[in-house]
mmCIF file of C-alpha atoms in Angstrom:
data_model
loop_
_atom_site.group_PDB
_atom_site.id
_atom_site.type_symbol
_atom_site.label_atom_id
_atom_site.label_comp_id
_atom_site.label_asym_id
_atom_site.label_seq_id
_atom_site.Cartn_x
_atom_site.Cartn_y
_atom_site.Cartn_z
ATOM 1 C CA LYS Y 1 10.880 148.889 110.218
ATOM 2 C CA ALA Y 2 7.810 146.858 109.220
ATOM 3 C CA ALA Y 3 9.280 146.178 105.769
ATOM 4 C CA ALA Y 4 12.600 145.114 107.322
ATOM 5 C CA ASP Y 5 10.800 142.787 109.768
ATOM 6 C CA ALA Y 6 8.734 141.246 106.954
ATOM 7 C CA SER Y 7 11.847 140.744 104.828
ATOM 8 C CA ALA Y 8 13.662 139.115 107.757
ATOM 9 C CA LYS Y 9 10.779 136.666 108.248
ATOM 10 C CA ILE Y 10 10.722 135.745 104.564
ATOM 11 C CA ILE Y 11 14.496 135.207 104.495
ATOM 12 C CA SER Y 12 14.297 133.147 107.707
ATOM 13 C CA LEU Y 13 11.535 130.992 106.206
ATOM 14 C CA ARG Y 14 13.757 130.303 103.183
ATOM 15 C CA LYS Y 15 16.623 129.268 105.480
ATOM 16 C CA MET Y 16 14.382 127.088 107.667
ATOM 17 C CA TYR Y 17 12.954 125.110 104.713
ATOM 18 C CA PRO Y 18 15.696 125.064 102.044
ATOM 19 C CA THR Y 19 14.614 121.759 100.485
ATOM 20 C CA ALA Y 20 11.059 122.993 99.971
ATOM 21 C CA PHE Y 21 12.330 126.028 98.056
ATOM 22 C CA THR Y 22 14.839 124.088 95.937
ATOM 23 C CA ALA Y 23 12.914 120.843 95.308
ATOM 24 C CA GLY Y 24 9.289 121.956 95.743
ATOM 25 C CA THR Y 25 6.770 122.562 92.977
ATOM 26 C CA PHE Y 26 5.926 126.195 92.237
ATOM 27 C CA SER Y 27 2.698 127.365 90.622
ATOM 28 C CA LEU Y 28 2.721 130.964 89.409
ATOM 29 C CA GLN Y 29 -0.301 133.078 88.552
ATOM 30 C CA ILE Y 30 1.385 136.430 88.285
ATOM 31 C CA GLY Y 31 0.784 137.590 84.726
ATOM 32 C CA LEU Y 32 -1.305 140.518 83.545
ATOM 33 C CA ASN Y 33 -4.373 138.249 83.290
ATOM 34 C CA TYR Y 34 -4.390 137.907 87.102
ATOM 35 C CA TRP Y 35 -4.208 141.639 87.851
ATOM 36 C CA SER Y 36 -7.916 142.071 88.672
ATOM 37 C CA ALA Y 37 -8.221 138.769 90.596
ATOM 38 C CA GLY Y 38 -5.036 138.983 92.671
ATOM 39 C CA ARG Y 39 -1.687 137.437 91.952
ATOM 40 C CA ARG Y 40 -0.821 134.020 93.411
ATOM 41 C CA ILE Y 41 2.341 132.010 94.005
ATOM 42 C CA ALA Y 42 2.042 128.504 95.460
ATOM 43 C CA LEU Y 43 4.793 126.221 96.722
ATOM 44 C CA THR Y 44 4.024 122.555 97.367
ATOM 45 C CA HIS Y 45 6.455 120.237 99.166
ATOM 46 C CA ALA Y 46 6.318 117.666 101.973
ATOM 47 C CA ASP Y 47 8.309 120.047 104.216
ATOM 48 C CA LEU Y 48 6.188 123.141 103.563
ATOM 49 C CA ASN Y 49 3.145 124.302 101.604
ATOM 50 C CA LEU Y 50 3.009 128.031 100.945
ATOM 51 C CA ILE Y 51 0.502 130.368 99.300
ATOM 52 C CA VAL Y 52 1.340 133.997 98.507
ATOM 53 C CA LEU Y 53 -1.536 136.251 97.468
ATOM 54 C CA GLY Y 54 -1.133 139.869 96.441
ATOM 55 C CA ASN Y 55 -3.362 142.715 95.325
ATOM 56 C CA PHE Y 56 -1.200 145.169 93.432
ATOM 57 C CA THR Y 57 -4.006 147.449 92.286
ATOM 58 C CA SER Y 58 -3.991 151.010 93.580
ATOM 59 C CA SER Y 59 -7.538 151.362 94.887
ATOM 60 C CA THR Y 60 -9.629 148.228 94.357
ATOM 61 C CA THR Y 61 -10.343 145.341 96.717
ATOM 62 C CA VAL Y 62 -10.025 142.010 94.885
ATOM 63 C CA SER Y 63 -11.414 138.587 95.664
ATOM 64 C CA ALA Y 64 -8.437 136.250 95.265
ATOM 65 C CA ASN Y 65 -8.774 132.486 94.932
ATOM 66 C CA PRO Y 66 -6.050 130.924 97.094
ATOM 67 C CA ASN Y 67 -6.665 127.421 95.684
ATOM 68 C CA PHE Y 68 -5.206 125.836 98.835
ATOM 69 C CA PRO Y 69 -3.716 122.358 98.309
ATOM 70 C CA LYS Y 70 -5.459 121.142 101.479
ATOM 71 C CA THR Y 71 -7.955 122.158 104.142
ATOM 72 C CA GLY Y 72 -7.205 122.767 107.808
ATOM 73 C CA SER Y 73 -5.225 125.414 109.649
ATOM 74 C CA TRP Y 74 -3.049 127.844 107.680
ATOM 75 C CA TYR Y 75 -0.855 130.515 109.222
ATOM 76 C CA ASN Y 76 -0.127 134.092 108.185
ATOM 77 C CA LEU Y 77 3.680 134.200 108.111
ATOM 78 C CA LEU Y 78 3.867 137.925 108.818
ATOM 79 C CA THR Y 79 1.311 138.199 111.645
ATOM 80 C CA GLY Y 80 1.027 134.665 113.043
ATOM 81 C CA GLU Y 81 -2.757 134.807 112.568
ATOM 82 C CA ILE Y 82 -4.427 131.407 112.047
ATOM 83 C CA PHE Y 83 -6.776 130.872 109.061
ATOM 84 C CA TYR Y 84 -9.044 127.857 109.113
ATOM 85 C CA VAL Y 85 -9.609 126.582 105.582
ATOM 86 C CA GLY Y 86 -12.775 124.505 105.181
ATOM 87 C CA TYR Y 87 -12.903 124.718 101.381
ATOM 88 C CA THR Y 88 -9.774 124.999 99.275
ATOM 89 C CA THR Y 89 -11.359 127.457 96.841
ATOM 90 C CA THR Y 90 -12.924 129.910 99.324
ATOM 91 C CA PRO Y 91 -11.908 133.375 98.080
ATOM 92 C CA ILE Y 92 -10.013 135.846 100.256
ATOM 93 C CA ASN Y 93 -10.650 139.578 99.912
ATOM 94 C CA LEU Y 94 -7.457 141.609 99.610
ATOM 95 C CA LYS Y 95 -7.331 145.381 99.981
ATOM 96 C CA ALA Y 96 -5.318 147.408 97.476
ATOM 97 C CA GLY Y 97 -1.617 146.807 98.112
ATOM 98 C CA GLU Y 98 -2.204 143.897 100.522
ATOM 99 C CA VAL Y 99 0.001 140.783 100.460
ATOM 100 C CA LEU Y 100 -0.653 137.556 102.391
ATOM 101 C CA ILE Y 101 1.909 134.803 102.896
ATOM 102 C CA LEU Y 102 0.214 131.686 104.241
ATOM 103 C CA THR Y 103 1.911 128.452 105.358
ATOM 104 C CA ASP Y 104 0.418 125.092 106.287
ATOM 105 C CA ARG Y 105 2.358 124.995 109.556
ATOM 106 C CA PRO Y 106 3.210 127.551 112.221
ATOM 107 C CA VAL Y 107 6.649 129.074 111.731
ATOM 108 C CA ASN Y 108 8.345 130.031 114.976
ATOM 109 C CA PHE Y 109 10.778 132.896 114.708
ATOM 110 C CA LEU Y 110 12.970 133.920 117.594
ATOM 111 C CA SER Y 111 11.120 136.507 119.640
ATOM 112 C CA SER Y 112 14.313 138.342 120.432
ATOM 113 C CA VAL Y 113 17.860 138.332 119.252
ATOM 114 C CA VAL Y 114 20.791 138.730 121.598
ATOM 115 C CA PRO Y 115 23.129 141.183 119.929
ATOM 116 C CA ILE Y 116 26.620 139.931 119.265
ATOM 117 C CA LYS Y 117 29.389 142.493 119.436
ATOM 118 C CA GLU Y 118 31.615 142.876 116.396
ATOM 119 C CA ASN Y 119 35.328 142.422 116.977
ATOM 120 C CA ASN Y 120 38.176 143.147 114.623
ATOM 121 C CA ASN Y 121 40.928 141.512 116.716
ATOM 122 C CA PHE Y 122 40.569 138.353 114.642
ATOM 123 C CA LYS Y 123 42.703 137.486 111.667
ATOM 124 C CA VAL Y 124 41.303 135.167 109.041
ATOM 125 C CA TYR Y 125 43.731 134.506 106.203
ATOM 126 C CA PRO Y 126 44.306 134.151 103.323
ATOM 127 C CA SER Y 127 41.337 135.944 101.761
ATOM 128 C CA THR Y 128 41.753 133.799 98.617
ATOM 129 C CA THR Y 129 42.375 130.086 98.981
ATOM 130 C CA GLN Y 130 42.231 126.750 97.217
ATOM 131 C CA GLY Y 131 42.001 124.891 100.514
ATOM 132 C CA LYS Y 132 42.867 125.936 104.053
ATOM 133 C CA VAL Y 133 41.971 129.126 105.876
ATOM 134 C CA PHE Y 134 43.691 130.006 109.150
ATOM 135 C CA ILE Y 135 42.194 131.837 112.131
ATOM 136 C CA SER Y 136 44.136 133.832 114.707
ATOM 137 C CA THR Y 137 42.334 135.197 117.789
ATOM 138 C CA PRO Y 138 43.508 136.734 121.071
ATOM 139 C CA THR Y 139 41.860 133.882 123.028
ATOM 140 C CA SER Y 140 40.513 130.432 122.241
ATOM 141 C CA LEU Y 141 37.641 130.112 119.784
ATOM 142 C CA ASN Y 142 34.114 129.047 120.511
ATOM 143 C CA SER Y 143 33.006 128.331 116.970
ATOM 144 C CA VAL Y 144 33.649 128.901 113.280
ATOM 145 C CA ASN Y 145 30.852 128.883 110.711
ATOM 146 C CA VAL Y 146 31.169 129.089 106.930
ATOM 147 C CA TYR Y 147 28.192 130.359 104.906
ATOM 148 C CA ASN Y 148 27.603 130.565 101.171
ATOM 149 C CA LEU Y 149 26.241 133.834 99.798
ATOM 150 C CA GLN Y 150 22.681 132.488 99.958
ATOM 151 C CA GLY Y 151 23.058 132.368 103.758
ATOM 152 C CA THR Y 152 23.229 128.582 104.056
ATOM 153 C CA LYS Y 153 25.732 127.234 106.578
ATOM 154 C CA VAL Y 154 28.035 124.877 104.660
ATOM 155 C CA MET Y 155 30.615 124.144 107.376
ATOM 156 C CA SER Y 156 31.060 124.605 111.106
ATOM 157 C CA GLY Y 157 33.585 123.733 113.746
ATOM 158 C CA ILE Y 158 34.430 124.299 117.383
ATOM 159 C CA ASN Y 159 37.824 125.475 118.691
ATOM 160 C CA LYS Y 160 39.514 125.262 115.279
ATOM 161 C CA ALA Y 161 42.388 127.484 114.230
ATOM 162 C CA GLU Y 162 42.131 126.303 110.635
ATOM 163 C CA ILE Y 163 39.404 125.119 108.314
ATOM 164 C CA ASP Y 164 39.754 123.128 105.119
ATOM 165 C CA MET Y 165 37.520 124.507 102.363
ATOM 166 C CA SER Y 166 39.010 122.370 99.582
ATOM 167 C CA HIS Y 167 35.816 120.299 99.214
ATOM 168 C CA LEU Y 168 33.620 123.393 98.654
ATOM 169 C CA THR Y 169 32.753 124.653 95.186
ATOM 170 C CA ASN Y 170 34.582 127.726 93.956
ATOM 171 C CA GLY Y 171 33.018 131.037 94.954
ATOM 172 C CA MET Y 172 32.651 133.568 97.737
ATOM 173 C CA TYR Y 173 32.004 132.504 101.332
ATOM 174 C CA LEU Y 174 31.544 134.241 104.666
ATOM 175 C CA VAL Y 175 33.591 132.898 107.573
ATOM 176 C CA GLU Y 176 32.096 133.788 110.950
ATOM 177 C CA VAL Y 177 34.342 133.439 114.007
ATOM 178 C CA ILE Y 178 32.633 133.611 117.437
ATOM 179 C CA TYR Y 179 33.988 133.648 120.985
ATOM 180 C CA ASN Y 180 32.784 135.166 124.264
ATOM 181 C CA GLU Y 181 29.828 137.032 122.680
ATOM 182 C CA THR Y 182 32.058 138.675 120.059
ATOM 183 C CA ARG Y 183 32.294 137.816 116.407
ATOM 184 C CA SER Y 184 34.055 138.621 113.194
ATOM 185 C CA THR Y 185 32.786 137.932 109.695
ATOM 186 C CA ASN Y 186 35.235 137.733 106.802
ATOM 187 C CA LYS Y 187 34.826 137.210 103.061
ATOM 188 C CA ILE Y 188 36.862 134.359 101.610
ATOM 189 C CA SER Y 189 37.200 133.541 97.934
ATOM 190 C CA LYS Y 190 37.533 129.804 97.260
ATOM 191 C CA GLN Y 191 39.254 129.117 93.927
#
């Protein structure tokens, strides 16, 4: 459960700051030379600064140099704990197997998720298209969302029985149809 929660937070961070991850500058210190001093990944962008430190030894505590790009408050992504950084090169001790993901801003995740019931009474067709996709539901729609396989929403609409995907690049997409707390997700191939 802890691994699933950590993974969900990391994926959510990526979705919340897509420009930082696609246009930011990465600095990697992950080679064999860094094994005894901790591995480090840094991301620098105006939207988000991120430092990942890891100790992948089996029994040794290491003193990792985070080399923060700036001083001030930093936040542990996984626990929400606040680190105050007075000096950018102050080392951080990491126990064997410990990983820290630190951001320069607090990241607020939803504290709870309202479950949405799955419903198979929807029809989304055709499953392969060069343009339009049609949606048939037993009642009126609330919303339609189209996601690429990286999880980024590329289209959305309200109360639409058809969507035009002709402007999207070729590939696989997920079409999510939602109404009255029920949803259906369908794979569509855009050619």
